[in-house]
Short mmCIF file of C-alpha atoms in Angstrom, two decimals:
data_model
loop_
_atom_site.label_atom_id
_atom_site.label_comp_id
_atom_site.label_asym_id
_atom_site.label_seq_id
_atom_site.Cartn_x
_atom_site.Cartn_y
_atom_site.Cartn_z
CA UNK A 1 -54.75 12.92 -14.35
CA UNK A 2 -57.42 14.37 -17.15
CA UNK A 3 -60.30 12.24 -17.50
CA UNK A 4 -62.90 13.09 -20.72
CA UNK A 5 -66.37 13.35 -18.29
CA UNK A 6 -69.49 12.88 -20.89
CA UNK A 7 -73.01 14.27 -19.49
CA UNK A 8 -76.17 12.86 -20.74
CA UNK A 9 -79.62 13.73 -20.75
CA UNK A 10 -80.92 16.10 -17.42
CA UNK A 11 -77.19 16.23 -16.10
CA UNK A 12 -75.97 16.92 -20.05
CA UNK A 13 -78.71 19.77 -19.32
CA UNK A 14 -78.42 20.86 -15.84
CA UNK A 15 -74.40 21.44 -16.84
CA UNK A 16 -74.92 23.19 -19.91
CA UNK A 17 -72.23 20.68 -21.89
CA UNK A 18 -71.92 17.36 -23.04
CA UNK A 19 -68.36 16.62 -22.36
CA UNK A 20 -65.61 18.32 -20.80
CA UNK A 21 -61.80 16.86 -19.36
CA UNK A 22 -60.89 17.45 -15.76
CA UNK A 23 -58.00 16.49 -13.64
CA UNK A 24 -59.33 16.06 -10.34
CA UNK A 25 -57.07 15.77 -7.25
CA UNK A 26 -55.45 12.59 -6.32
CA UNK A 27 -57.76 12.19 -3.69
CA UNK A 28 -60.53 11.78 -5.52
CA UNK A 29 -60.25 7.51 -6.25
CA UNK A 30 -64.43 7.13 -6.89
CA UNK A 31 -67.09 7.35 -8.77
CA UNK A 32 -68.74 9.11 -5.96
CA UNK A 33 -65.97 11.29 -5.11
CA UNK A 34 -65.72 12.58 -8.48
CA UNK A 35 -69.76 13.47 -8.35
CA UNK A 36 -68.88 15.31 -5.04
CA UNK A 37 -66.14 17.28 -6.07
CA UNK A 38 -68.30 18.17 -9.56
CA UNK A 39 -71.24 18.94 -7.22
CA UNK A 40 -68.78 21.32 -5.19
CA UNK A 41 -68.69 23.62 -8.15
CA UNK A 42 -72.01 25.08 -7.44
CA UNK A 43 -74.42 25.95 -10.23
CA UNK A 44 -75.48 23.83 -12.82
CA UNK A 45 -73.32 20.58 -11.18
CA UNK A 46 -75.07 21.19 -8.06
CA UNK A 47 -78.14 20.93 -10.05
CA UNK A 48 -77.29 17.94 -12.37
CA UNK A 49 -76.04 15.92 -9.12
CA UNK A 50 -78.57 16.95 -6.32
CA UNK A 51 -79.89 13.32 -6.01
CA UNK A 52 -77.08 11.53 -6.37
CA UNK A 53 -79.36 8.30 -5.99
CA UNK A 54 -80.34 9.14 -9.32
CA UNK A 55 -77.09 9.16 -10.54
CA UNK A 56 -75.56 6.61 -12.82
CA UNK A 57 -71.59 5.98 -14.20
CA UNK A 58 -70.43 3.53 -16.69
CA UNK A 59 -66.45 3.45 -17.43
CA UNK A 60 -65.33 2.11 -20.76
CA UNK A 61 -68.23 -0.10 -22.10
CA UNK A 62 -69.28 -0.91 -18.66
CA UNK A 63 -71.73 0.60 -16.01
CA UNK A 64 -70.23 0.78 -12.96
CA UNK A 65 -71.26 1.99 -8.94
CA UNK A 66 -70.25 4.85 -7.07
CA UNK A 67 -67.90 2.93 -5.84
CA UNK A 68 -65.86 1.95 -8.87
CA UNK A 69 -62.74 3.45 -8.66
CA UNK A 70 -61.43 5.80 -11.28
CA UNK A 71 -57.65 5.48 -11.08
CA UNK A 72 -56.89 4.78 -15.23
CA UNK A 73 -60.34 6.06 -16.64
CA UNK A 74 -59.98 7.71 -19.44
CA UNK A 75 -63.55 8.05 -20.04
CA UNK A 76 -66.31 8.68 -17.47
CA UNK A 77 -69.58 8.85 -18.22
CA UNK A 78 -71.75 10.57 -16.21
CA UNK A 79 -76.41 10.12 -16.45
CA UNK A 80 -79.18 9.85 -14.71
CA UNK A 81 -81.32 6.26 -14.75
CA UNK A 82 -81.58 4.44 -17.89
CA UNK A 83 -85.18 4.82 -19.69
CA UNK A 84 -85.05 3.38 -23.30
CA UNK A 85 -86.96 0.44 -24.71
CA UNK B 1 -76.69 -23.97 -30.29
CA UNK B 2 -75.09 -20.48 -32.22
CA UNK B 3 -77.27 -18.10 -32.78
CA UNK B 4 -77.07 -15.25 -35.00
CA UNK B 5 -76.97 -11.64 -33.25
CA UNK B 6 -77.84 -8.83 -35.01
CA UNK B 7 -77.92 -5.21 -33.22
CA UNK B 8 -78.37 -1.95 -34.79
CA UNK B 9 -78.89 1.60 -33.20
CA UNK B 10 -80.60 4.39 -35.95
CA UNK B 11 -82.79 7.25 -36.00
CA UNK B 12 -84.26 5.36 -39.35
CA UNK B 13 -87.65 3.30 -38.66
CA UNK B 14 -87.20 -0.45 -39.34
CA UNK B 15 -89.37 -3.02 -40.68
CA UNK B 16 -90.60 -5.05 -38.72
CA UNK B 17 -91.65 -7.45 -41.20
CA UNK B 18 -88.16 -8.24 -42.93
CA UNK B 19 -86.59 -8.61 -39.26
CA UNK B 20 -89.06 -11.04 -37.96
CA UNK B 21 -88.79 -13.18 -41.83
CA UNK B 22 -84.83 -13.20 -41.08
CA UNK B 23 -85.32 -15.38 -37.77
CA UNK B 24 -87.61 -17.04 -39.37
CA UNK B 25 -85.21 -18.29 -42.00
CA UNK B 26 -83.02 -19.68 -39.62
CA UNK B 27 -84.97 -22.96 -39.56
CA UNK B 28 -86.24 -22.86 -35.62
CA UNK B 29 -90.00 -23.35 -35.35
CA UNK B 30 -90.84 -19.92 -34.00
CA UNK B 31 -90.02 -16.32 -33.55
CA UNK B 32 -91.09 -14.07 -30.92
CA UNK B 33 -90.80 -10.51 -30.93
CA UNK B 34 -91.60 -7.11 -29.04
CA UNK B 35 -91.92 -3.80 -30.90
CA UNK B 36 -92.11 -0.98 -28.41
CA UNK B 37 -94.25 2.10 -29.59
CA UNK B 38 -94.95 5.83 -29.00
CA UNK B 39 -98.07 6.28 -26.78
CA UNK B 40 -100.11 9.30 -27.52
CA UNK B 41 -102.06 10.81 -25.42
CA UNK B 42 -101.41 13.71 -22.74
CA UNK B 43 -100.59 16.54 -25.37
CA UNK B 44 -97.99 14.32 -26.18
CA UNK B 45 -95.98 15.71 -29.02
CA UNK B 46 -92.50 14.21 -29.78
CA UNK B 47 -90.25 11.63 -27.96
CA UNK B 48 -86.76 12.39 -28.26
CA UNK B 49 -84.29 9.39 -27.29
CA UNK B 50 -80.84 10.51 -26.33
CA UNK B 51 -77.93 7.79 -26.27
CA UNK B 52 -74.46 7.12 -25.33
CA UNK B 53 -73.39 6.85 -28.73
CA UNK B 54 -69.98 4.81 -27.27
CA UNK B 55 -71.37 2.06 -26.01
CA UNK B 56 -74.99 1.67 -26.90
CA UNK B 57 -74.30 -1.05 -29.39
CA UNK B 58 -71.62 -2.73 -27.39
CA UNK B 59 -74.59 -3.25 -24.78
CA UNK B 60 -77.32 -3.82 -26.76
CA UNK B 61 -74.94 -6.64 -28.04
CA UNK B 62 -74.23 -7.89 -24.28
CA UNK B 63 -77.67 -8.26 -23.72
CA UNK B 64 -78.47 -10.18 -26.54
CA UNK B 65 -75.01 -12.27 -25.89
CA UNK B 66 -76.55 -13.00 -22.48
CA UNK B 67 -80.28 -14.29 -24.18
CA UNK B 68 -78.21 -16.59 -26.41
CA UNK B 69 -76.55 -18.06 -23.59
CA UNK B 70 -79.42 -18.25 -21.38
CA UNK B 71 -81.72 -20.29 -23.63
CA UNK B 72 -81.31 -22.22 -26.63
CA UNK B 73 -81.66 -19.53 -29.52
CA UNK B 74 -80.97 -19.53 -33.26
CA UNK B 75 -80.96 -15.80 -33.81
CA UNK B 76 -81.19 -12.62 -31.80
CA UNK B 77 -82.19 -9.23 -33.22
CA UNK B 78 -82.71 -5.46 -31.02
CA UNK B 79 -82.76 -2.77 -32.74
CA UNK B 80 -83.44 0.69 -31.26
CA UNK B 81 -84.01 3.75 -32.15
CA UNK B 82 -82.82 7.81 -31.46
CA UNK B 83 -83.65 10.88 -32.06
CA UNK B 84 -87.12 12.39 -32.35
CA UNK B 85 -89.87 10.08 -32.82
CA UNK B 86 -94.11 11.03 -33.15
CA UNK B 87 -96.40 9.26 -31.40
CA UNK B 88 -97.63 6.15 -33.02
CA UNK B 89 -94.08 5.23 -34.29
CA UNK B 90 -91.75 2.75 -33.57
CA UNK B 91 -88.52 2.70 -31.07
CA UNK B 92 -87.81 -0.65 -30.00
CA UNK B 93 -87.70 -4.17 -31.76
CA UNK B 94 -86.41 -7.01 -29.48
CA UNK B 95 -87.23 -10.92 -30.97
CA UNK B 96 -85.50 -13.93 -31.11
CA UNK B 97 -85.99 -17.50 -33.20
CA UNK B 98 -85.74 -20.93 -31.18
CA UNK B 99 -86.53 -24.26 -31.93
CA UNK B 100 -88.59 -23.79 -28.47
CA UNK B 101 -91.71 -21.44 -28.61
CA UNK B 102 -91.09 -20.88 -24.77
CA UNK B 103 -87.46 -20.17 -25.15
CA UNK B 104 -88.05 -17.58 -27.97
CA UNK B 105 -90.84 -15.45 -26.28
CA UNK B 106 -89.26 -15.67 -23.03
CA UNK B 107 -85.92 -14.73 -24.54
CA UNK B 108 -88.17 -11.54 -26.11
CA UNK B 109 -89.26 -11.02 -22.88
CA UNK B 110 -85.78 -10.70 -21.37
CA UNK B 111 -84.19 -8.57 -23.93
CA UNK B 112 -86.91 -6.05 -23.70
CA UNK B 113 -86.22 -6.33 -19.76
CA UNK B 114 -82.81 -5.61 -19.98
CA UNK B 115 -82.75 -3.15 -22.52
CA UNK B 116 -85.24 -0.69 -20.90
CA UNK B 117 -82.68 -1.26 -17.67
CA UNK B 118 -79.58 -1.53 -19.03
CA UNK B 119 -79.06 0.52 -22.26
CA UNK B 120 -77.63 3.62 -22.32
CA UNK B 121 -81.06 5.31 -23.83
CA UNK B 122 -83.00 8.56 -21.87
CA UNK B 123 -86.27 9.79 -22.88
CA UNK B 124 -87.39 13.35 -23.25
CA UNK B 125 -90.93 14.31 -23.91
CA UNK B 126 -92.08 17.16 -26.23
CA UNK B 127 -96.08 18.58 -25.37
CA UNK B 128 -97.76 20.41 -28.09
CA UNK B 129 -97.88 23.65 -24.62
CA UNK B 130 -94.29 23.44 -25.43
CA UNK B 131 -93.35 22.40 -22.34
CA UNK B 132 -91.04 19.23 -21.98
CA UNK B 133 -89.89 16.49 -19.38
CA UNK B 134 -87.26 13.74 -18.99
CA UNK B 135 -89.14 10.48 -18.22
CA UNK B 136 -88.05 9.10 -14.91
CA UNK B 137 -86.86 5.52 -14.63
CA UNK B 138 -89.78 3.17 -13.34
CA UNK B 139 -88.91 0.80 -10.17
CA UNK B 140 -91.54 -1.70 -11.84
CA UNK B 141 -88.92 -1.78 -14.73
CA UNK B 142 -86.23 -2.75 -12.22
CA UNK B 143 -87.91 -5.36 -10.64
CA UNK B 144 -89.49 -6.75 -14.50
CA UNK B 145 -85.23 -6.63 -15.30
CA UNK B 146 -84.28 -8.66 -11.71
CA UNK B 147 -86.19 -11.32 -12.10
CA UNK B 148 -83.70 -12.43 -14.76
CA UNK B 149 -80.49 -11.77 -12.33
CA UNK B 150 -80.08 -15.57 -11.29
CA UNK B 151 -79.16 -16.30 -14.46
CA UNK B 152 -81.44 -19.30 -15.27
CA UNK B 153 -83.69 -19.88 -18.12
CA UNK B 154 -87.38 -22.08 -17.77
CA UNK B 155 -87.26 -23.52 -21.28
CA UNK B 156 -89.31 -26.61 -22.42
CA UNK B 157 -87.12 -29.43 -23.29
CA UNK B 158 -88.69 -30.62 -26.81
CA UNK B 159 -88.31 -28.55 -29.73
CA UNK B 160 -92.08 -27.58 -31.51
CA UNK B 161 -93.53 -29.89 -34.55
CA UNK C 1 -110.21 -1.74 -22.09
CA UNK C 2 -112.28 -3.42 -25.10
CA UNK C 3 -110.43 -5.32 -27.66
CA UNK C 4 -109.83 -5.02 -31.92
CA UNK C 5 -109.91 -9.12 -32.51
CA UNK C 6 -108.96 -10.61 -35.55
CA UNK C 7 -108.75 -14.22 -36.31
CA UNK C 8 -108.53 -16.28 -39.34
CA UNK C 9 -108.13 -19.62 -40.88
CA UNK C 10 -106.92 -19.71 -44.42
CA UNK C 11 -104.77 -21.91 -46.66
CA UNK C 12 -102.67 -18.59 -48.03
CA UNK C 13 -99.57 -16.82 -45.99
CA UNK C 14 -100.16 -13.66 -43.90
CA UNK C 15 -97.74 -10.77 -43.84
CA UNK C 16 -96.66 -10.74 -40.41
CA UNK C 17 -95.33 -7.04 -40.55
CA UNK C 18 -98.70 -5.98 -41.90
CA UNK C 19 -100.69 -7.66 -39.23
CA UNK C 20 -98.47 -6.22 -36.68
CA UNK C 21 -98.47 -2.66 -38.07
CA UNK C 22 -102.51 -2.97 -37.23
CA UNK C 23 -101.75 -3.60 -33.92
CA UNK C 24 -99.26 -0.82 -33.63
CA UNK C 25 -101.90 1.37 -35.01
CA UNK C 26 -103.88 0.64 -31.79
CA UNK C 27 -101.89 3.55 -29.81
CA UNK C 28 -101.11 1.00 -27.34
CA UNK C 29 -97.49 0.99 -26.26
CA UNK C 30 -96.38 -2.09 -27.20
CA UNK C 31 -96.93 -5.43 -29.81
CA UNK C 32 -95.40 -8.81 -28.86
CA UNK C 33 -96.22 -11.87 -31.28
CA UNK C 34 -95.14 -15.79 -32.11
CA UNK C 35 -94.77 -17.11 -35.10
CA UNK C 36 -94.98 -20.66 -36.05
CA UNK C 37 -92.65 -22.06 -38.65
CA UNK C 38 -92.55 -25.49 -40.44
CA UNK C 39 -89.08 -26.99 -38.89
CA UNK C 40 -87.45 -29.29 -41.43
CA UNK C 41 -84.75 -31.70 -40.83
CA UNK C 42 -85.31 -35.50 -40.77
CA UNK C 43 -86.77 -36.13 -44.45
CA UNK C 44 -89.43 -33.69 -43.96
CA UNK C 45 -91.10 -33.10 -47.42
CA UNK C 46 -94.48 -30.80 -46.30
CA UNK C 47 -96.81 -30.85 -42.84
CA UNK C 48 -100.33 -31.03 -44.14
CA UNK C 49 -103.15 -29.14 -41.43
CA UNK C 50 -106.04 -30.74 -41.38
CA UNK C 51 -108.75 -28.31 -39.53
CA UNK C 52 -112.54 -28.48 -38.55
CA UNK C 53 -113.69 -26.02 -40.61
CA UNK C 54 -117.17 -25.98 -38.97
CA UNK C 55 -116.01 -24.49 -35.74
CA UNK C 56 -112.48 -23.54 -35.77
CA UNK C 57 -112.48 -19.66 -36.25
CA UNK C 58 -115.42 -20.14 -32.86
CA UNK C 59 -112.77 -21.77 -31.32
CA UNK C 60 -110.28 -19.31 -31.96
CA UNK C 61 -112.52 -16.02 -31.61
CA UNK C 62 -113.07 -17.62 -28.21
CA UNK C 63 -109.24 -18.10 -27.27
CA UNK C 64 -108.58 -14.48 -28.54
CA UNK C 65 -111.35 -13.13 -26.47
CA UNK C 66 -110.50 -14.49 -23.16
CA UNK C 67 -107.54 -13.50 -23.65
CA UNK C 68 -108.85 -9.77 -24.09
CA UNK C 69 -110.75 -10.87 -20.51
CA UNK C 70 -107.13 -11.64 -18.76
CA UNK C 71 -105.53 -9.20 -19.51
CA UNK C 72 -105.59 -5.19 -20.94
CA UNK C 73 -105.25 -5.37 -24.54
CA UNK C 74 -106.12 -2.79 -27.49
CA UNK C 75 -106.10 -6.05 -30.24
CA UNK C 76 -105.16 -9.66 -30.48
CA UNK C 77 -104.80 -10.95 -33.61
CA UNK C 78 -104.80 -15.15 -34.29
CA UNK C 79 -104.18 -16.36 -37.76
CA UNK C 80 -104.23 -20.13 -38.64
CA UNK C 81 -102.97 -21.57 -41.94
CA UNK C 82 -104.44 -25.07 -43.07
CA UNK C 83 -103.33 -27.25 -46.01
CA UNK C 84 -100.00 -28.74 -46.72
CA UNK C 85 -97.41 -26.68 -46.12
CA UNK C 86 -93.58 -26.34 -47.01
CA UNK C 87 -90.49 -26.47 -44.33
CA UNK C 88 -90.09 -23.09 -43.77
CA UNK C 89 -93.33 -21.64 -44.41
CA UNK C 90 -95.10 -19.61 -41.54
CA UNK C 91 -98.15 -21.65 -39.82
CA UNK C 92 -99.31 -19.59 -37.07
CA UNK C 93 -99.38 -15.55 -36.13
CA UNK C 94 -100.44 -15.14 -32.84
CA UNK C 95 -99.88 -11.28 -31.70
CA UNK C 96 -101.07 -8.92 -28.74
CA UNK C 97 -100.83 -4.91 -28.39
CA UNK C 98 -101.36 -3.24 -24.78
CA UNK C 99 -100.07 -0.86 -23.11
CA UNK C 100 -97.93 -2.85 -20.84
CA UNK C 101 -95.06 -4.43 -22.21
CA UNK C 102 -95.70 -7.62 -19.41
CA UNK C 103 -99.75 -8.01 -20.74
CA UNK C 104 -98.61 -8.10 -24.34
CA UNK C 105 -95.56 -11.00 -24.21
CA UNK C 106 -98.16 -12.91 -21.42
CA UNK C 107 -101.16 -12.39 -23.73
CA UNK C 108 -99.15 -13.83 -27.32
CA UNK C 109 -97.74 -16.77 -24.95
CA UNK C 110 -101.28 -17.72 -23.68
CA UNK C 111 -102.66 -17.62 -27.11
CA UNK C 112 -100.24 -20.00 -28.85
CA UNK C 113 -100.59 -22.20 -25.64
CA UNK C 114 -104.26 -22.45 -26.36
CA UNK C 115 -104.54 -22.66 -30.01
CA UNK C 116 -102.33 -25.50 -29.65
CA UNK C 117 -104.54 -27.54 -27.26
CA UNK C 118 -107.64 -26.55 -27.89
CA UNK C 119 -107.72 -25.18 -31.58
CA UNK C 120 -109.17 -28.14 -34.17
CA UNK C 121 -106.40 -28.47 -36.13
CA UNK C 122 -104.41 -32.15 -36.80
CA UNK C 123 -100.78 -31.74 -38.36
CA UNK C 124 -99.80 -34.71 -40.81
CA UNK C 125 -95.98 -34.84 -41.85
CA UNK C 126 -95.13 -36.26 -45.37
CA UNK C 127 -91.41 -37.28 -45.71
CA UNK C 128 -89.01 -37.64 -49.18
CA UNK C 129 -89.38 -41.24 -48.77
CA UNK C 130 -92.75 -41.49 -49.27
CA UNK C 131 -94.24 -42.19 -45.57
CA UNK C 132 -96.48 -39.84 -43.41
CA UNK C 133 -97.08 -39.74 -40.05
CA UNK C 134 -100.02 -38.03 -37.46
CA UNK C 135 -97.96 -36.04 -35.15
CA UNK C 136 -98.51 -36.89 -31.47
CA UNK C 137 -100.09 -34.47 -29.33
CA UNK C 138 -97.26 -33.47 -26.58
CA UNK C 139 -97.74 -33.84 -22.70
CA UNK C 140 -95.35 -30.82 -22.66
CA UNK C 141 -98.03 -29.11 -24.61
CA UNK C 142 -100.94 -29.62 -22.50
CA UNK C 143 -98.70 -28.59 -19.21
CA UNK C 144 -98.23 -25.62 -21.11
CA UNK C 145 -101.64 -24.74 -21.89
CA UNK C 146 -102.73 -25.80 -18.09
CA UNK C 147 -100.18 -23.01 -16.68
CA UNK C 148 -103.30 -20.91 -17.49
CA UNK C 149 -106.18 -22.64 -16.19
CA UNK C 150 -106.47 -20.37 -12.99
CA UNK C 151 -107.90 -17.63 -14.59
CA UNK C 152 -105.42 -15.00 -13.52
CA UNK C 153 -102.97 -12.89 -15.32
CA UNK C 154 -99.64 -11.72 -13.83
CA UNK C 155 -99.54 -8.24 -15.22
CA UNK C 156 -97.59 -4.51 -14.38
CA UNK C 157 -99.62 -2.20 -13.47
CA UNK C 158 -98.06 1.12 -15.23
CA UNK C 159 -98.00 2.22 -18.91
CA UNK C 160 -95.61 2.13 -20.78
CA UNK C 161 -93.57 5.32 -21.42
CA UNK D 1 -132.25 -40.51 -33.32
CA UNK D 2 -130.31 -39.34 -36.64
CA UNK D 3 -126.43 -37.89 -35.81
CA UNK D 4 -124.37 -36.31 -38.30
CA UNK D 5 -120.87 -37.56 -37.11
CA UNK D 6 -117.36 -35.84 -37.81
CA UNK D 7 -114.21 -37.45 -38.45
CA UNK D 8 -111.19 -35.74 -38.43
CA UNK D 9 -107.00 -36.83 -39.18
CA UNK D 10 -106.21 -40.19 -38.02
CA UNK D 11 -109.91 -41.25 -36.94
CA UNK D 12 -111.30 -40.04 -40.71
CA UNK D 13 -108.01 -42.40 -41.92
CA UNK D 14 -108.52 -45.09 -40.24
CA UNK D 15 -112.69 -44.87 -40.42
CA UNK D 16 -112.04 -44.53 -44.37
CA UNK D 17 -114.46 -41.64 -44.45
CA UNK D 18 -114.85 -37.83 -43.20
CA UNK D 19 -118.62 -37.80 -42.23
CA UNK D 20 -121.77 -40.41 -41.92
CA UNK D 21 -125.53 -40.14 -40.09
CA UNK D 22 -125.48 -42.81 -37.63
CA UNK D 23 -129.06 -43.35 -35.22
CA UNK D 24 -127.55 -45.25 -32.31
CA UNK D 25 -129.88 -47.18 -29.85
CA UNK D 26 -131.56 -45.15 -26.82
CA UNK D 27 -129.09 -46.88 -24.55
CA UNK D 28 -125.84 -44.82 -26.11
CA UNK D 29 -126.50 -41.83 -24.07
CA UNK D 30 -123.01 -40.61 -23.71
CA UNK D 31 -119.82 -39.95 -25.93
CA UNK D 32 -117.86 -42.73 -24.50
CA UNK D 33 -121.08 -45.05 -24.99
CA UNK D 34 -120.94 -43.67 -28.53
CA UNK D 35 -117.29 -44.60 -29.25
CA UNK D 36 -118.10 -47.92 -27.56
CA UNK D 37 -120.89 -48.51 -30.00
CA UNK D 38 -118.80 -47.53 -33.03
CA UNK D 39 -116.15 -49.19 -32.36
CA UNK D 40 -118.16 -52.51 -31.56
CA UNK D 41 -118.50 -52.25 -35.37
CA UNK D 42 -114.87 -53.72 -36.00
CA UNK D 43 -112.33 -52.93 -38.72
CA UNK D 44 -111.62 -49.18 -39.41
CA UNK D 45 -113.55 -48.50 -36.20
CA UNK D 46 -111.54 -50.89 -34.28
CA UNK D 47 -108.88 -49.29 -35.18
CA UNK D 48 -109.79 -45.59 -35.12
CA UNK D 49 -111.33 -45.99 -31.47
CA UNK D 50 -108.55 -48.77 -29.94
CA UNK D 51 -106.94 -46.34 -27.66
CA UNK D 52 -110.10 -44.55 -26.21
CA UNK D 53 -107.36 -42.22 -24.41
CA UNK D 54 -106.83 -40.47 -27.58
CA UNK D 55 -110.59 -39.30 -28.41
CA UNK D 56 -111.47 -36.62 -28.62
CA UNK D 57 -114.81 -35.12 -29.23
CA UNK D 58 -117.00 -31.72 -30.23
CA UNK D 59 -120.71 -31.06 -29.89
CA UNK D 60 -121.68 -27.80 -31.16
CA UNK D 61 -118.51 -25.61 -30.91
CA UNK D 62 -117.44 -26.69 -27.73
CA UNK D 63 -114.64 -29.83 -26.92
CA UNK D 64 -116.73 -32.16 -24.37
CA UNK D 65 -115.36 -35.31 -22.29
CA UNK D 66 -116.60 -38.89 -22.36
CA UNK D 67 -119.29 -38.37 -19.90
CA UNK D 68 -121.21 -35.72 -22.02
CA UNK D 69 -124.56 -36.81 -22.90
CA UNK D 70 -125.19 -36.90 -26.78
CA UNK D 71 -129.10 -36.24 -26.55
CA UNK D 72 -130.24 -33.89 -28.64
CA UNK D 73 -126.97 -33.54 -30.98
CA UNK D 74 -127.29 -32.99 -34.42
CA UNK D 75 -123.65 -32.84 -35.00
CA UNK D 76 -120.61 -34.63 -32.79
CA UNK D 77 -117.19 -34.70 -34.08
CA UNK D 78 -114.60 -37.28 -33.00
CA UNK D 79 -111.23 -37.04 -33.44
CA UNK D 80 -107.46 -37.63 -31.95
CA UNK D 81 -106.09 -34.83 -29.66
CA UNK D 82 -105.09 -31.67 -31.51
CA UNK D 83 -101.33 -30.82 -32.45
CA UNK D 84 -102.06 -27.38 -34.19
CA UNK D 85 -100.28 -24.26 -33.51
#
């Protein structure tokens, strides 16, 4: 399944990349477990998702919680806390 | 009560003036507004707002869905800005235009509320060392944006003379 | 923190994106403001302000400055229009910069509150048919302005970013 | 003792003029006892003083209540609770 991921701000950074399509295992059905299995790959993901409390998703138009699941996504996007206004 | 929405997302300053004399052509008797500003200070150079360029207006326009149908407004405007901005300038207009003055500044206060929370905008700041740092999200700004999360509005019942 | 003040009383419009671009000026990080607009509807031909000129910008200077007491400002700006004026036509600016978004909306609330019970102005409407009519002061208005008789102000503590 | 008086809106309407110099008696020491006094006068300030609930007054630059004593006033100006804003 090959989902667009799009990185903003200090995770855009800490990756090097603002957008990228993976096809994670099946196994991976969440939010969280797609952070994980990113953070697995060492370097710059380690980096980017360190804190995952400071870690923030939204799928289509909509932010969603580590627990969303992902089954369907076609775009993920992946940031750290909102800080605009 | 309708109320005409208007969201925009630019790296172009806006005028403040023109925005606020739009609500106030809608016929309510007031219009409330906050314009959020670059703060100086701190070697402070540049402020450079990243966005989700997807969604940001589809949210901006959520938010101001969600003031209209929490208190009795005629029009709605946010408007914020990206990209690299000096200190002193502009990034944020939230306002709204109600027959109520309460409904229209508390409506202002609520899209400002939501918008710092739940916008897909991240700022970076630029010191004249060279030196530069994401701002971290603020739990006061969380709790300012909960306080609207039961959903009710505290608007006076009789529109202004 | 001390306080720019401006207030006025004057028969002529104000340019509410020029009065607000001197509070932006302040290097505070925010600028919240009402303004009051003559509501038609109902036959409404003009609203004619009567003021007491003797003691009405005291009155006002006074409202803006405790204000500046409650809470941290960098201006507050009051502006009061007199004479007969059209539906439509602006009435009242009443505006606040700080550098907390929460001080600013509380501040321009307060001061509209205030300058509506305890600023000398009367309004008189004139309708197409002829007749006129003293408007009422409102019970509503006076619980409004008493929300602030403690003294206190309910403000965040942080900056702005 | 000479007072410059102040009408304002629906008192100066009904009182059929914006300003007079009135020397009450000793005994009027107070705004209500004012008000009382003027409006003992009949006509117009019958009718601008009939509901005492809705007069107001001013000495100096400062809104007083009906108990404030009016001795040594050179100015007091009476009128109906303010709508402005």
């Amino acid at each position: 399944m090959a989902i667009e991921l799009l990185y903003f701000a200090r995770i855009r950074e800490a990756i090097g990349r603002s957008a990228e399509t993976v096809s994670p295992p099946a196994e991976v059905a969440t939010v969280a477990a797609l952070v994980d299995w990113l953070a697995a790959r060492g370097g710059g993901y380690a980096e980017a998702f360190a804190d995952r409390a400071r870690v923030r998703a939204a799928i289509g138009d909509g932010f969603v919680g580590p627990d969303a699941p992902i089954a369907g996504a076609r775009e993920i996007a992946l940031f750290p806390p909102v800080t605009g206004g | 009560m309708s109320a005409a929405i208007l969201v925009r997302v630019q790296t172009a300053d806006f005028d403040v003036g023109a925005e606020l004399a739009r609500l106030e052509a809608l016929g309510g008797g007031g219009v409330a507004s906050f314009t959020g500003v670059v703060r100086g200070g701190g070697g402070l150079e540049a402020l450079e707002l990243e966005h989700h360029p997807g969604i940001t207006e589809t949210m901006m326009a959520r938010i101001a869905g969600e003031a209209a149908a929490r208190w009795p407004l005629l029009g709605v405007t946010a408007i914020h800005r990206h990209g690299r901005l000096l200190p002193g300038q502009r990034i944020v207009l939230a306002a709204a235009a109600s027959p109520h003055r309460a409904a229209a500044l508390e409506a202002t206060s609520f899209l400002i509320d939501w918008l710092k929370t739940r916008a897909p905008f991240w700022k970076k700041e630029h010191f004249a060392d060279g030196t530069s740092r994401w701002v971290e999200a603020r739990a006061e700004d969380d709790a300012a944006a909960a306080r609207w999360e039961g959903g009710g509005a505290r608007t006076g019942e009789t529109a202004e003379r």
